[in-house]
Amino acid sequence: MSDKRSPTADLLTTFLVLCTASLGLSSDMCQEDGSDVFNVLDYEVVGDGIRDDSTAFLAAWTAACGAVLDTSTLYIPEGSTFLLNPAKFQGPCMSSSIDVQVYGNIVAPDIMAWTSQNLNNWLIFSNVNGLTVSGNGQIDGQGSNCSRDVCFFDCQALAFRNCNNLQLSGLTHVNGPRSHISVVGSTGLTISNLQITAPKDSPNTDGIDISQSSNVQIHDCIIETGDDCIAMGGGLANINITSVACGPGHGISIGSLGRGGAMDTVEEVHVRNCSFTGTMFGARIKSWQVGSGYARYISFKDITLIAAANPIIIDQFYCTTDKYCTNKLMFKTEAVQVSDVTYDGFYGTSITDNAVKLSCSETVGCTDIVLSNIALTSQYPNHVLSSSCLNAQGTSTAINPVMDCLLP
Ligand SMILES: *[C@@H]1O[C@H](CO)[C@@H](O)[C@H](O)[C@H]1NC(C)=O
Ligand SMILES: *[C@@H]1O[C@H](CO)[C@@H](O)[C@H](O)[C@H]1NC(C)=O
Ligand SMILES: *[C@@H]1O[C@H](CO)[C@@H](O)[C@H](O)[C@H]1NC(C)=O
C-alpha cells in the first residue's frame, strides 16, 4: 500500500534495484541503502487494529533477522495500531544484535483466536541473542475478558526464550491474558522503565515471570496487576530488582518452587527500593512440599508498604490445587531449603494483623533468616501487629512486630 510507505520508500526501491543488480546481493541485504532499519510500513501492514498484520510483521522480522549487519532495527512507527495474531519471532539472526523499536500500538486478537490453537504465547521471541525491545508503544493483550475457562494454557502475552543479553525497556503492557512478560533460558538481561497494567481482579495476570535465567536486572518499573508483580521460578541466579513499584497485585514472589516434587534452585536475588501498595503479599517466598533444591542468598532492602497484606512471608507449605498438596500428609515434609534471607528496612502499613509469617517445614526448616529495621504498623487504628513462626531460625534487630523465634 503505497500511501503507507515511509517518505523515503520510493527512493529506497530505486536503491534496492541498483544494489541487488550491481552487487548481486539479496534485497534484504541491500535494505535502506545498506543501513539497518526495517520499517513495518514497508511490508504492507494495514495498521487499523482490526485486520491482521502478523504476516507483514514476520516478513519484516525475517528481513531484519536475516540481514548481515552489526545491528538491524525492526521499526514499528507511532500513529498506528497493529493487530497481530500469535507470532513467533525466531532466531538465531545473522545480525549480531537486533533492535525492535516499538512506537506504535500492538493489540492481540480475541483471546479465543489463539487459545483455541493451544498456544501458550501470543508474541514470542526465541533464540535471539542481543535483542533490544524498546520504545514508548503499547502492547495490549486484550485479556480483560480472559477467564479461567478460556485460558487453558499459559496465555503469556510477550515471551522470550533463550534470548541472551536481552534488553526490554520503555513500553506499556496492558491487559495480559495471563502473564504480561515471560523470560526463560536467558542470561544477561535488563528489564527497565516498563508500565504494566491489568485489572486488580484479573486472575493470573503476573507482571514479569522469569525462570531458568541468570544475571538479570529489573529496575524502574510500575506494575499494577491481578497477580504477582514479579514471579521468580526455578533455575535463577544473580537477580537485582531495584525501584519497582508494585500494586495492586500479589507482590514480589520467589516461587512457587518444587511443584510436584521438582528440584528447583534460586540464589542471589536482591530486591532494593521497591514498594507494595495494596498488594495481597509483599516479599514472598513460596514452595510446595515434597520438592527439593534451595532458595538462598536473598535480600529485600528498603521496602515501602502501603496497606499491603502479608508484608513478609515464607511459606514452605504452598498449595493451590489438591493434586500437589501432599503436605496434608504429615510425613511428607521434604521441601526446598530456604536459607540466608535478609529483610532490612521495611516501612509502612499492613492490612493483616499477622504481618510477618515464617512457615517452614519440620524437616528442612528455614535457616539464617535475618530481619532488621522492620517498622510496620497496622493500617487500622487499635490493631497491634503480630508475627508467626514455624521451624525458622535466625536473628533480628529493631523489628516491629517482634519475632520470638529469631535471636536478638
Ligand atoms: C469483553 O466482553 C464484552 C462483552 O462480551 C465485549 O463487548 C468486549 O469487547 C470484550 N472486551 C475484550 C477486551 O475482549
Ligand atoms: C547486583 O547488585 C550487586 C550490588 O550492587 C552487584 O555487585 C551485582 O553485579 C549486580 N548484579 C547484576 C546482575 O546486575
Ligand atoms: C526508589 O524508587 C522510586 C520509584 O518507586 C524512585 O522514584 C526513586 O528514585 C528510587 N530511589 C532510589 C534511591 O533509587
GROMACS .gro file of C-alpha atoms and ligand atoms in nm:
model
  450
    1MET     CA    1   0.000   0.000   0.000
    2SER     CA    2   0.194   0.297  -0.128
    3ASP     CA    3   0.016   0.550   0.095
    4LYS     CA    4   0.151   0.364   0.399
    5ARG     CA    5   0.510   0.366   0.281
    6SER     CA    6   0.763   0.580   0.457
    7PRO     CA    7   0.854   0.902   0.271
    8THR     CA    8   1.182   0.759   0.155
    9ALA     CA    9   1.034   0.431   0.035
   10ASP     CA   10   1.035   0.517  -0.335
   11LEU     CA   11   1.395   0.628  -0.323
   12LEU     CA   12   1.479   0.306  -0.147
   13THR     CA   13   1.308   0.099  -0.411
   14THR     CA   14   1.532   0.260  -0.670
   15PHE     CA   15   1.830   0.195  -0.448
   16LEU     CA   16   1.732  -0.167  -0.394
   17VAL     CA   17   1.714  -0.233  -0.766
   18LEU     CA   18   2.059  -0.083  -0.818
   19CYS     CA   19   2.201  -0.258  -0.516
   20THR     CA   20   2.074  -0.604  -0.598
   21ALA     CA   21   2.174  -0.567  -0.962
   22SER     CA   22   2.521  -0.424  -0.912
   23LEU     CA   23   2.632  -0.613  -0.603
   24GLY     CA   24   2.446  -0.936  -0.658
   25LEU     CA   25   2.312  -0.921  -0.306
   26SER     CA   26   1.965  -1.021  -0.193
   27SER     CA   27   1.725  -0.732  -0.150
   28ASP     CA   28   1.722  -0.782   0.228
   29MET     CA   29   2.093  -0.718   0.247
   30CYS     CA   30   2.053  -0.404   0.040
   31GLN     CA   31   1.769  -0.273   0.255
   32GLU     CA   32   1.763   0.103   0.302
   33ASP     CA   33   2.093   0.186   0.135
   34GLY     CA   34   2.282  -0.062   0.345
   35SER     CA   35   2.151   0.091   0.664
   36ASP     CA   36   1.982  -0.116   0.919
   37VAL     CA   37   1.619  -0.009   0.954
   38PHE     CA   38   1.335  -0.240   0.857
   39ASN     CA   39   1.016  -0.038   0.889
   40VAL     CA   40   0.700  -0.246   0.906
   41LEU     CA   41   0.531   0.019   0.689
   42ASP     CA   42   0.742  -0.111   0.403
   43TYR     CA   43   0.592  -0.458   0.442
   44GLU     CA   44   0.228  -0.390   0.355
   45VAL     CA   45   0.085  -0.357   0.701
   46VAL     CA   46  -0.271  -0.231   0.742
   47GLY     CA   47  -0.234  -0.070   1.084
   48ASP     CA   48  -0.605  -0.036   1.154
   49GLY     CA   49  -0.609  -0.252   1.466
   50ILE     CA   50  -0.870  -0.478   1.308
   51ARG     CA   51  -0.708  -0.661   1.019
   52ASP     CA   52  -0.418  -0.896   1.087
   53ASP     CA   53  -0.068  -0.757   1.042
   54SER     CA   54   0.125  -1.054   1.171
   55THR     CA   55   0.226  -1.179   0.825
   56ALA     CA   56   0.371  -0.838   0.742
   57PHE     CA   57   0.549  -0.816   1.078
   58LEU     CA   58   0.701  -1.160   1.031
   59ALA     CA   59   0.820  -1.064   0.682
   60ALA     CA   60   0.987  -0.754   0.826
   61TRP     CA   61   1.135  -0.967   1.104
   62THR     CA   62   1.271  -1.223   0.859
   63ALA     CA   63   1.442  -0.941   0.667
   64ALA     CA   64   1.583  -0.775   0.980
   65CYS     CA   65   1.695  -1.104   1.132
   66GLY     CA   66   1.849  -1.227   0.807
   67ALA     CA   67   2.048  -0.914   0.730
   68VAL     CA   68   2.423  -0.939   0.782
   69LEU     CA   69   2.471  -0.628   0.993
   70ASP     CA   70   2.606  -0.531   1.332
   71THR     CA   71   2.262  -0.414   1.435
   72SER     CA   72   1.942  -0.434   1.242
   73THR     CA   73   1.634  -0.248   1.354
   74LEU     CA   74   1.274  -0.355   1.323
   75TYR     CA   75   1.087  -0.028   1.335
   76ILE     CA   76   0.723  -0.004   1.438
   77PRO     CA   77   0.622   0.360   1.396
   78GLU     CA   78   0.382   0.557   1.608
   79GLY     CA   79   0.040   0.659   1.490
   80SER     CA   80  -0.100   0.315   1.407
   81THR     CA   81  -0.241   0.018   1.590
   82PHE     CA   82  -0.132  -0.318   1.460
   83LEU     CA   83  -0.336  -0.626   1.530
   84LEU     CA   84  -0.112  -0.929   1.547
   85ASN     CA   85  -0.224  -1.287   1.555
   86PRO     CA   86   0.003  -1.517   1.757
   87ALA     CA   87   0.351  -1.480   1.610
   88LYS     CA   88   0.692  -1.635   1.668
   89PHE     CA   89   0.995  -1.415   1.604
   90GLN     CA   90   1.251  -1.684   1.561
   91GLY     CA   91   1.630  -1.656   1.572
   92PRO     CA   92   1.916  -1.704   1.558
   93CYS     CA   93   1.972  -1.395   1.345
   94MET     CA   94   2.252  -1.306   1.107
   95SER     CA   95   2.297  -0.960   1.258
   96SER     CA   96   2.487  -0.953   1.585
   97SER     CA   97   2.211  -0.756   1.752
   98ILE     CA   98   1.851  -0.672   1.680
   99ASP     CA   99   1.670  -0.358   1.789
  100VAL     CA  100   1.294  -0.379   1.794
  101GLN     CA  101   1.165  -0.023   1.828
  102VAL     CA  102   0.802  -0.012   1.922
  103TYR     CA  103   0.641   0.332   1.897
  104GLY     CA  104   0.304   0.220   1.764
  105ASN     CA  105   0.047   0.013   1.946
  106ILE     CA  106   0.014  -0.362   1.914
  107VAL     CA  107  -0.308  -0.542   2.003
  108ALA     CA  108  -0.395  -0.909   2.037
  109PRO     CA  109  -0.689  -1.068   1.857
  110ASP     CA  110  -0.976  -1.205   2.056
  111ILE     CA  111  -0.833  -1.444   2.311
  112MET     CA  112  -1.033  -1.733   2.162
  113ALA     CA  113  -0.842  -1.697   1.835
  114TRP     CA  114  -0.523  -1.816   1.992
  115THR     CA  115  -0.624  -2.024   2.290
  116SER     CA  116  -0.826  -2.242   2.053
  117GLN     CA  117  -0.496  -2.320   1.878
  118ASN     CA  118  -0.343  -2.444   2.205
  119LEU     CA  119  -0.091  -2.163   2.203
  120ASN     CA  120   0.088  -2.068   2.520
  121ASN     CA  121   0.218  -1.740   2.390
  122TRP     CA  122   0.087  -1.455   2.186
  123LEU     CA  123   0.418  -1.293   2.084
  124ILE     CA  124   0.733  -1.494   2.135
  125PHE     CA  125   1.097  -1.419   2.059
  126SER     CA  126   1.302  -1.734   2.054
  127ASN     CA  127   1.681  -1.787   2.028
  128VAL     CA  128   1.760  -1.424   1.952
  129ASN     CA  129   2.082  -1.302   2.109
  130GLY     CA  130   2.148  -0.931   2.154
  131LEU     CA  131   1.782  -0.840   2.131
  132THR     CA  132   1.665  -0.496   2.242
  133VAL     CA  133   1.295  -0.417   2.258
  134SER     CA  134   1.230  -0.051   2.336
  135GLY     CA  135   1.012   0.247   2.256
  136ASN     CA  136   0.707   0.408   2.408
  137GLY     CA  137   0.445   0.196   2.233
  138GLN     CA  138   0.180  -0.013   2.400
  139ILE     CA  139   0.126  -0.386   2.388
  140ASP     CA  140  -0.234  -0.477   2.462
  141GLY     CA  141  -0.308  -0.844   2.531
  142GLN     CA  142  -0.687  -0.783   2.524
  143GLY     CA  143  -0.708  -1.019   2.816
  144SER     CA  144  -0.959  -0.831   3.023
  145ASN     CA  145  -1.228  -1.087   2.948
  146CYS     CA  146  -1.000  -1.384   2.993
  147SER     CA  147  -1.146  -1.618   3.247
  148ARG     CA  148  -1.004  -1.944   3.368
  149ASP     CA  149  -1.245  -2.119   3.135
  150VAL     CA  150  -1.091  -1.955   2.831
  151CYS     CA  151  -0.722  -1.953   2.921
  152PHE     CA  152  -0.649  -2.324   2.932
  153PHE     CA  153  -0.282  -2.260   2.867
  154ASP     CA  154  -0.017  -2.024   2.995
  155CYS     CA  155  -0.151  -1.741   2.782
  156GLN     CA  156   0.168  -1.534   2.803
  157ALA     CA  157   0.143  -1.204   2.621
  158LEU     CA  158   0.511  -1.146   2.542
  159ALA     CA  159   0.757  -1.430   2.586
  160PHE     CA  160   1.132  -1.456   2.544
  161ARG     CA  161   1.300  -1.795   2.519
  162ASN     CA  162   1.678  -1.834   2.507
  163CYS     CA  163   1.746  -1.469   2.434
  164ASN     CA  164   2.084  -1.382   2.582
  165ASN     CA  165   2.164  -1.017   2.653
  166LEU     CA  166   1.802  -0.917   2.618
  167GLN     CA  167   1.708  -0.557   2.694
  168LEU     CA  168   1.346  -0.462   2.731
  169SER     CA  169   1.253  -0.104   2.817
  170GLY     CA  170   1.008   0.179   2.789
  171LEU     CA  171   0.692   0.003   2.676
  172THR     CA  172   0.348  -0.007   2.829
  173HIS     CA  173   0.192  -0.351   2.863
  174VAL     CA  174  -0.178  -0.378   2.935
  175ASN     CA  175  -0.438  -0.647   2.989
  176GLY     CA  176  -0.227  -0.957   2.960
  177PRO     CA  177  -0.444  -1.269   2.932
  178ARG     CA  178  -0.219  -1.415   3.199
  179SER     CA  179   0.143  -1.312   3.245
  180HIS     CA  180   0.247  -0.999   3.061
  181ILE     CA  181   0.615  -1.080   3.020
  182SER     CA  182   0.778  -1.418   3.049
  183VAL     CA  183   1.152  -1.485   3.026
  184VAL     CA  184   1.304  -1.832   3.026
  185GLY     CA  185   1.655  -1.954   2.949
  186SER     CA  186   1.825  -1.618   2.907
  187THR     CA  187   2.142  -1.483   3.055
  188GLY     CA  188   2.241  -1.118   3.095
  189LEU     CA  189   1.918  -0.928   3.068
  190THR     CA  190   1.781  -0.591   3.169
  191ILE     CA  191   1.415  -0.503   3.201
  192SER     CA  192   1.350  -0.138   3.282
  193ASN     CA  193   1.109   0.152   3.269
  194LEU     CA  194   0.804  -0.056   3.190
  195GLN     CA  195   0.449   0.018   3.293
  196ILE     CA  196   0.239  -0.296   3.325
  197THR     CA  197  -0.132  -0.263   3.398
  198ALA     CA  198  -0.417  -0.511   3.428
  199PRO     CA  199  -0.733  -0.511   3.639
  200LYS     CA  200  -0.678  -0.589   4.005
  201ASP     CA  201  -0.926  -0.877   3.989
  202SER     CA  202  -0.790  -1.039   3.670
  203PRO     CA  203  -0.668  -1.389   3.758
  204ASN     CA  204  -0.308  -1.499   3.696
  205THR     CA  205  -0.202  -1.172   3.538
  206ASP     CA  206   0.160  -1.170   3.658
  207GLY     CA  207   0.365  -0.869   3.556
  208ILE     CA  208   0.701  -1.036   3.488
  209ASP     CA  209   0.768  -1.410   3.513
  210ILE     CA  210   1.126  -1.523   3.497
  211SER     CA  211   1.296  -1.859   3.537
  212GLN     CA  212   1.599  -2.058   3.417
  213SER     CA  213   1.795  -1.736   3.375
  214SER     CA  214   2.088  -1.552   3.528
  215ASN     CA  215   2.245  -1.206   3.554
  216VAL     CA  216   1.920  -1.018   3.549
  217GLN     CA  217   1.842  -0.657   3.630
  218ILE     CA  218   1.488  -0.533   3.664
  219HIS     CA  219   1.454  -0.167   3.755
  220ASP     CA  220   1.225   0.134   3.748
  221CYS     CA  221   0.903  -0.042   3.657
  222ILE     CA  222   0.545   0.026   3.765
  223ILE     CA  223   0.348  -0.297   3.783
  224GLU     CA  224  -0.024  -0.294   3.868
  225THR     CA  225  -0.192  -0.628   3.801
  226GLY     CA  226  -0.411  -0.903   3.944
  227ASP     CA  227  -0.131  -1.143   4.040
  228ASP     CA  228   0.245  -1.142   4.110
  229CYS     CA  229   0.429  -0.821   4.033
  230ILE     CA  230   0.743  -1.024   3.959
  231ALA     CA  231   0.746  -1.403   3.995
  232MET     CA  232   1.078  -1.586   4.001
  233GLY     CA  233   1.080  -1.956   3.920
  234GLY     CA  234   1.349  -2.224   3.941
  235GLY     CA  235   1.692  -2.210   3.782
  236LEU     CA  236   1.760  -1.846   3.863
  237ALA     CA  237   2.080  -1.682   3.980
  238ASN     CA  238   2.201  -1.324   4.019
  239ILE     CA  239   1.895  -1.107   4.001
  240ASN     CA  240   1.875  -0.745   4.108
  241ILE     CA  241   1.533  -0.586   4.130
  242THR     CA  242   1.550  -0.214   4.205
  243SER     CA  243   1.296   0.068   4.224
  244VAL     CA  244   0.991  -0.129   4.121
  245ALA     CA  245   0.652  -0.004   4.237
  246CYS     CA  246   0.410  -0.294   4.278
  247GLY     CA  247   0.039  -0.289   4.342
  248PRO     CA  248  -0.227  -0.385   4.321
  249GLY     CA  249  -0.130  -0.749   4.280
  250HIS     CA  250   0.041  -1.020   4.484
  251GLY     CA  251   0.382  -0.866   4.546
  252ILE     CA  252   0.726  -0.998   4.454
  253SER     CA  253   0.745  -1.376   4.473
  254ILE     CA  254   1.021  -1.627   4.468
  255GLY     CA  255   0.839  -1.942   4.368
  256SER     CA  256   0.638  -2.129   4.375
  257LEU     CA  257   0.927  -2.376   4.384
  258GLY     CA  258   0.934  -2.753   4.400
  259ARG     CA  259   0.595  -2.813   4.244
  260GLY     CA  260   0.513  -3.180   4.203
  261GLY     CA  261   0.842  -3.282   4.366
  262ALA     CA  262   1.058  -3.073   4.132
  263MET     CA  263   1.415  -2.980   4.220
  264ASP     CA  264   1.441  -2.601   4.193
  265THR     CA  265   1.722  -2.362   4.274
  266VAL     CA  266   1.719  -1.985   4.318
  267GLU     CA  267   2.009  -1.784   4.452
  268GLU     CA  268   2.144  -1.431   4.478
  269VAL     CA  269   1.821  -1.238   4.444
  270HIS     CA  270   1.846  -0.879   4.570
  271VAL     CA  271   1.539  -0.660   4.587
  272ARG     CA  272   1.601  -0.291   4.668
  273ASN     CA  273   1.390   0.022   4.699
  274CYS     CA  274   1.063  -0.137   4.597
  275SER     CA  275   0.712  -0.055   4.712
  276PHE     CA  276   0.398  -0.258   4.766
  277THR     CA  277   0.073  -0.063   4.753
  278GLY     CA  278  -0.248  -0.250   4.824
  279THR     CA  279  -0.088  -0.586   4.745
  280MET     CA  280  -0.203  -0.920   4.882
  281PHE     CA  281   0.158  -1.011   4.974
  282GLY     CA  282   0.484  -0.819   4.993
  283ALA     CA  283   0.817  -1.005   4.995
  284ARG     CA  284   0.719  -1.366   4.948
  285ILE     CA  285   0.899  -1.699   4.916
  286LYS     CA  286   0.679  -1.998   4.849
  287SER     CA  287   0.747  -2.363   4.787
  288TRP     CA  288   0.542  -2.678   4.757
  289GLN     CA  289   0.606  -2.956   4.998
  290VAL     CA  290   0.797  -3.263   4.873
  291GLY     CA  291   1.008  -3.052   4.635
  292SER     CA  292   1.384  -3.023   4.667
  293GLY     CA  293   1.661  -2.774   4.594
  294TYR     CA  294   1.711  -2.436   4.753
  295ALA     CA  295   1.630  -2.065   4.767
  296ARG     CA  296   1.927  -1.887   4.925
  297TYR     CA  297   2.128  -1.565   4.944
  298ILE     CA  298   1.822  -1.349   4.906
  299SER     CA  299   1.772  -0.995   5.031
  300PHE     CA  300   1.491  -0.744   5.045
  301LYS     CA  301   1.607  -0.396   5.142
  302ASP     CA  302   1.437  -0.056   5.171
  303ILE     CA  303   1.083  -0.166   5.110
  304THR     CA  304   0.782   0.064   5.148
  305LEU     CA  305   0.441  -0.086   5.218
  306ILE     CA  306   0.111   0.095   5.190
  307ALA     CA  307  -0.190  -0.104   5.306
  308ALA     CA  308  -0.027  -0.429   5.197
  309ALA     CA  309  -0.141  -0.768   5.329
  310ASN     CA  310   0.121  -1.021   5.449
  311PRO     CA  311   0.427  -0.794   5.406
  312ILE     CA  312   0.684  -1.067   5.483
  313ILE     CA  313   0.607  -1.430   5.422
  314ILE     CA  314   0.796  -1.755   5.372
  315ASP     CA  315   0.561  -2.044   5.304
  316GLN     CA  316   0.705  -2.392   5.260
  317PHE     CA  317   0.355  -2.534   5.256
  318TYR     CA  318   0.232  -2.354   4.947
  319CYS     CA  319  -0.052  -2.531   4.779
  320THR     CA  320  -0.324  -2.420   4.541
  321THR     CA  321  -0.457  -2.739   4.391
  322ASP     CA  322  -0.523  -3.063   4.572
  323LYS     CA  323  -0.313  -3.257   4.324
  324TYR     CA  324   0.017  -3.141   4.474
  325CYS     CA  325  -0.098  -3.065   4.825
  326THR     CA  326   0.090  -3.356   4.975
  327ASN     CA  327   0.166  -3.156   5.287
  328LYS     CA  328  -0.168  -3.275   5.411
  329LEU     CA  329   0.027  -3.594   5.483
  330MET     CA  330   0.234  -3.520   5.789
  331PHE     CA  331   0.525  -3.745   5.691
  332LYS     CA  332   0.580  -3.575   5.353
  333THR     CA  333   0.788  -3.294   5.486
  334GLU     CA  334   1.080  -3.260   5.247
  335ALA     CA  335   1.095  -2.913   5.095
  336VAL     CA  336   1.301  -2.664   4.904
  337GLN     CA  337   1.562  -2.539   5.153
  338VAL     CA  338   1.529  -2.170   5.235
  339SER     CA  339   1.838  -2.007   5.385
  340ASP     CA  340   2.030  -1.680   5.411
  341VAL     CA  341   1.737  -1.449   5.359
  342THR     CA  342   1.769  -1.089   5.478
  343TYR     CA  343   1.491  -0.835   5.525
  344ASP     CA  344   1.629  -0.492   5.607
  345GLY     CA  345   1.430  -0.171   5.620
  346PHE     CA  346   1.058  -0.241   5.584
  347TYR     CA  347   0.845   0.067   5.646
  348GLY     CA  348   0.472   0.121   5.625
  349THR     CA  349   0.139  -0.036   5.693
  350SER     CA  350  -0.013  -0.381   5.687
  351ILE     CA  351  -0.380  -0.465   5.649
  352THR     CA  352  -0.331  -0.811   5.803
  353ASP     CA  353  -0.252  -0.828   6.172
  354ASN     CA  354  -0.008  -1.113   6.115
  355ALA     CA  355   0.249  -0.908   5.929
  356VAL     CA  356   0.547  -1.144   5.935
  357LYS     CA  357   0.485  -1.511   5.874
  358LEU     CA  358   0.765  -1.766   5.855
  359SER     CA  359   0.607  -2.102   5.790
  360CYS     CA  360   0.873  -2.365   5.735
  361SER     CA  361   0.879  -2.743   5.718
  362GLU     CA  362   0.971  -2.970   6.009
  363THR     CA  363   1.238  -3.143   5.801
  364VAL     CA  364   1.445  -2.872   5.637
  365GLY     CA  365   1.321  -2.557   5.809
  366CYS     CA  366   1.437  -2.208   5.720
  367THR     CA  367   1.783  -2.107   5.838
  368ASP     CA  368   1.979  -1.786   5.871
  369ILE     CA  369   1.677  -1.563   5.833
  370VAL     CA  370   1.776  -1.209   5.930
  371LEU     CA  371   1.529  -0.930   5.998
  372SER     CA  372   1.637  -0.579   6.082
  373ASN     CA  373   1.482  -0.234   6.084
  374ILE     CA  374   1.130  -0.356   6.035
  375ALA     CA  375   0.891  -0.074   6.128
  376LEU     CA  376   0.548  -0.191   6.031
  377THR     CA  377   0.220  -0.071   6.177
  378SER     CA  378  -0.138  -0.167   6.116
  379GLN     CA  379  -0.333   0.019   5.853
  380TYR     CA  380  -0.621   0.019   6.103
  381PRO     CA  381  -0.648   0.203   6.435
  382ASN     CA  382  -0.627  -0.009   6.751
  383HIS     CA  383  -0.476  -0.309   6.574
  384VAL     CA  384  -0.148  -0.447   6.702
  385LEU     CA  385   0.062  -0.638   6.452
  386SER     CA  386   0.184  -0.988   6.528
  387SER     CA  387   0.420  -1.239   6.374
  388SER     CA  388   0.422  -1.615   6.346
  389CYS     CA  389   0.700  -1.861   6.318
  390LEU     CA  390   0.729  -2.230   6.245
  391ASN     CA  391   1.068  -2.402   6.214
  392ALA     CA  392   1.257  -2.084   6.131
  393GLN     CA  393   1.594  -1.985   6.277
  394GLY     CA  394   1.798  -1.667   6.256
  395THR     CA  395   1.838  -1.323   6.409
  396SER     CA  396   1.651  -0.997   6.441
  397THR     CA  397   1.728  -0.639   6.541
  398ALA     CA  398   1.498  -0.338   6.569
  399ILE     CA  399   1.183  -0.504   6.448
  400ASN     CA  400   0.814  -0.446   6.495
  401PRO     CA  401   0.635  -0.681   6.523
  402VAL     CA  402   0.885  -0.881   6.732
  403MET     CA  403   0.975  -1.239   6.640
  404ASP     CA  404   1.013  -1.485   6.926
  405CYS     CA  405   1.184  -1.743   6.709
  406LEU     CA  406   1.467  -1.515   6.590
  407LEU     CA  407   1.751  -1.432   6.828
  408PRO     CA  408   1.803  -1.065   6.906
  409LIG     C1  409  -1.536  -0.824   2.671
  409LIG     O1  410  -1.667  -0.875   2.657
  409LIG     C2  411  -1.761  -0.776   2.621
  409LIG     C3  412  -1.899  -0.842   2.622
  409LIG     O2  413  -1.893  -0.971   2.568
  409LIG     C4  414  -1.724  -0.718   2.485
  409LIG     O3  415  -1.817  -0.617   2.448
  409LIG     C5  416  -1.585  -0.658   2.494
  409LIG     O4  417  -1.544  -0.611   2.368
  409LIG     C6  418  -1.484  -0.762   2.544
  409LIG     N1  419  -1.356  -0.699   2.566
  409LIG     C7  420  -1.242  -0.751   2.524
  409LIG     C8  421  -1.121  -0.675   2.555
  409LIG     O5  422  -1.237  -0.858   2.463
  410LIG     C1  423   2.358  -0.670   4.160
  410LIG     O1  424   2.399  -0.572   4.251
  410LIG     C2  425   2.524  -0.601   4.313
  410LIG     C3  426   2.548  -0.495   4.420
  410LIG     O2  427   2.524  -0.367   4.373
  410LIG     C4  428   2.632  -0.603   4.206
  410LIG     O3  429   2.756  -0.636   4.264
  410LIG     C5  430   2.595  -0.710   4.103
  410LIG     O4  431   2.688  -0.707   3.998
  410LIG     C6  432   2.457  -0.684   4.046
  410LIG     N1  433   2.420  -0.795   3.960
  410LIG     C7  434   2.361  -0.776   3.843
  410LIG     C8  435   2.325  -0.899   3.767
  410LIG     O5  436   2.338  -0.665   3.798
  411LIG     C1  437   1.326   0.439   4.462
  411LIG     O1  438   1.217   0.405   4.374
  411LIG     C2  439   1.138   0.515   4.335
  411LIG     C3  440   1.028   0.461   4.245
  411LIG     O2  441   0.949   0.369   4.312
  411LIG     C4  442   1.221   0.617   4.260
  411LIG     O3  443   1.143   0.729   4.228
  411LIG     C5  444   1.340   0.660   4.346
  411LIG     O4  445   1.422   0.743   4.270
  411LIG     C6  446   1.418   0.537   4.390
  411LIG     N1  447   1.524   0.577   4.481
  411LIG     C7  448   1.648   0.534   4.467
  411LIG     C8  449   1.745   0.584   4.571
  411LIG     O5  450   1.684   0.462   4.377
   0.00000   0.00000   0.00000
